Short mmCIF file of C-alpha atoms in Angstrom, two decimals:
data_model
loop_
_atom_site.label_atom_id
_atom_site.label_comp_id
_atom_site.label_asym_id
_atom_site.label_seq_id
_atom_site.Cartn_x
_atom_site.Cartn_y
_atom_site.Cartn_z
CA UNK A 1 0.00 0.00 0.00
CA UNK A 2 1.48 3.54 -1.18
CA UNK A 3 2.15 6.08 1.67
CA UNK A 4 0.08 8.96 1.48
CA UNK A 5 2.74 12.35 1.07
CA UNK A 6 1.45 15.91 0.41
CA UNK A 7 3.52 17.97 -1.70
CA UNK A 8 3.21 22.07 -0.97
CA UNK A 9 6.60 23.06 -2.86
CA UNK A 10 8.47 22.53 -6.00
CA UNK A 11 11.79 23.16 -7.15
CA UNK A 12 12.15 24.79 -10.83
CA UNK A 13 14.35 24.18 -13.60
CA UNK A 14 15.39 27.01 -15.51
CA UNK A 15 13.69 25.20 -18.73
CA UNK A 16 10.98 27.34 -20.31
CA UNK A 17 8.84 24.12 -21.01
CA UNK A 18 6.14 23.67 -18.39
CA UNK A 19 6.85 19.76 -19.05
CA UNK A 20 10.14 20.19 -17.94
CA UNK A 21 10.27 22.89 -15.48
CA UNK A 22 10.12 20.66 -12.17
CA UNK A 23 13.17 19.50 -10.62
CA UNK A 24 11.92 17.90 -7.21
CA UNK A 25 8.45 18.02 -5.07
CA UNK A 26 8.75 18.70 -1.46
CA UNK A 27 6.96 19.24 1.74
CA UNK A 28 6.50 18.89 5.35
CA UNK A 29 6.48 21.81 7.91
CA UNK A 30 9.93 23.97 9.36
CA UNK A 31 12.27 22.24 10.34
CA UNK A 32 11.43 18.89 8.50
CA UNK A 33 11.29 19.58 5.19
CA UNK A 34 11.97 16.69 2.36
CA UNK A 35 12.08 16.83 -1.32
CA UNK A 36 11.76 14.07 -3.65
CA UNK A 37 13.87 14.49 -7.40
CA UNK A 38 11.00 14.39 -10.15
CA UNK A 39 12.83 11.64 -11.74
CA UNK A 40 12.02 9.49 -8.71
CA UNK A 41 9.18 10.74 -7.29
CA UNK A 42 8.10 9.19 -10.97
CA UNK A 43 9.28 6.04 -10.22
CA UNK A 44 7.66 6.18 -6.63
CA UNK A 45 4.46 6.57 -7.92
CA UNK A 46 4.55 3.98 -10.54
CA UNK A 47 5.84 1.19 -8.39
CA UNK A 48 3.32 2.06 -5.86
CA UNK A 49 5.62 3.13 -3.09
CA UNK A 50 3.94 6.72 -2.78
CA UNK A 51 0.80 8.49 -3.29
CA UNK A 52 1.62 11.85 -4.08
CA UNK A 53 -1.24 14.46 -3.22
CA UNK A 54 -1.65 18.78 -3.31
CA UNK A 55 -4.51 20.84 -1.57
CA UNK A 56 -5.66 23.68 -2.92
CA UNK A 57 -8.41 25.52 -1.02
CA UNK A 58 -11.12 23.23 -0.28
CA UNK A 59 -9.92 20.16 -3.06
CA UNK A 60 -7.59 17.70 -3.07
CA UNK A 61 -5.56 16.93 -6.26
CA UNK A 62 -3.86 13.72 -6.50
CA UNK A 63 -0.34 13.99 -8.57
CA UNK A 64 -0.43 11.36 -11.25
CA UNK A 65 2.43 10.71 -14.26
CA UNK A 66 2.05 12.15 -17.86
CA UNK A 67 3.83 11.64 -20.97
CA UNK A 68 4.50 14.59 -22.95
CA UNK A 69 4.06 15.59 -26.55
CA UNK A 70 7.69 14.36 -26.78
CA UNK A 71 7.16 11.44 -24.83
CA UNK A 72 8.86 12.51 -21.57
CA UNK A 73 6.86 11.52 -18.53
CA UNK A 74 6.31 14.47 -16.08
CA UNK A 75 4.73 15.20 -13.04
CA UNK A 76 1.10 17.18 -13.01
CA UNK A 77 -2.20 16.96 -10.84
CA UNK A 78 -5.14 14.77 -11.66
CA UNK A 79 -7.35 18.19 -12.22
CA UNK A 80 -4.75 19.62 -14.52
CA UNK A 81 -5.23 19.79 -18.46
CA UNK A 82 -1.95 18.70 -20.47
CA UNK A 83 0.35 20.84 -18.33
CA UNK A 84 1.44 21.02 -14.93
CA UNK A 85 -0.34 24.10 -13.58
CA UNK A 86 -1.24 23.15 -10.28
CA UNK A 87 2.08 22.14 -9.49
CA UNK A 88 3.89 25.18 -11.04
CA UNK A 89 1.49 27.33 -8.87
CA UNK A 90 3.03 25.74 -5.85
CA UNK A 91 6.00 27.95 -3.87
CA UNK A 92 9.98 27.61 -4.37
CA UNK A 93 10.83 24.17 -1.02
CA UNK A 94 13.36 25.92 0.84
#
């Protein structure tokens, strides 16, 4: 059973390309912070190992794995469209 992690930061890339544009998902509260490398955050959620989830107001958005145009799997919420706006939206992890 996947553990259940909420994400409420994002690193950036300096890519213009909102497919590519996140380098690692974070969160927690000061003084225990974590971030997670898109690359195996990915892989987490694939094998099952973590269930990645954002709030934003009253809704819950659960973070699922796309493929791009290009064929590059990224990162983006189950309420986005093709790109990752939810996530992009989200502050700079510490």
């Amino acid at each position: 059973m996947a553990t259940r992690v909420e994400v409420n930061c994002i690193n950036r890339t300096d890519r213009h390309d909102p497919y590519e544009r996140i380098n690692a998902i974070g969160g927690g509260f000061p003084g225990h912070q974590w971030t997670h490398p898109h690359e195996l955050a990915i892989r987490w959620i694939e094998d099952g190992t973590f269930e990645y989830y954002m709030e934003k107001g009253m809704y819950e958005f659960r973070l699922i794995v796309a493929i791009s145009h290009y064929g590059h799997k990224y990162l983006k919420t189950s309420a986005d469209g093709d790109q990752p706006d939810n996530l992009l939206s989200l502050p700079e992890c510490p």
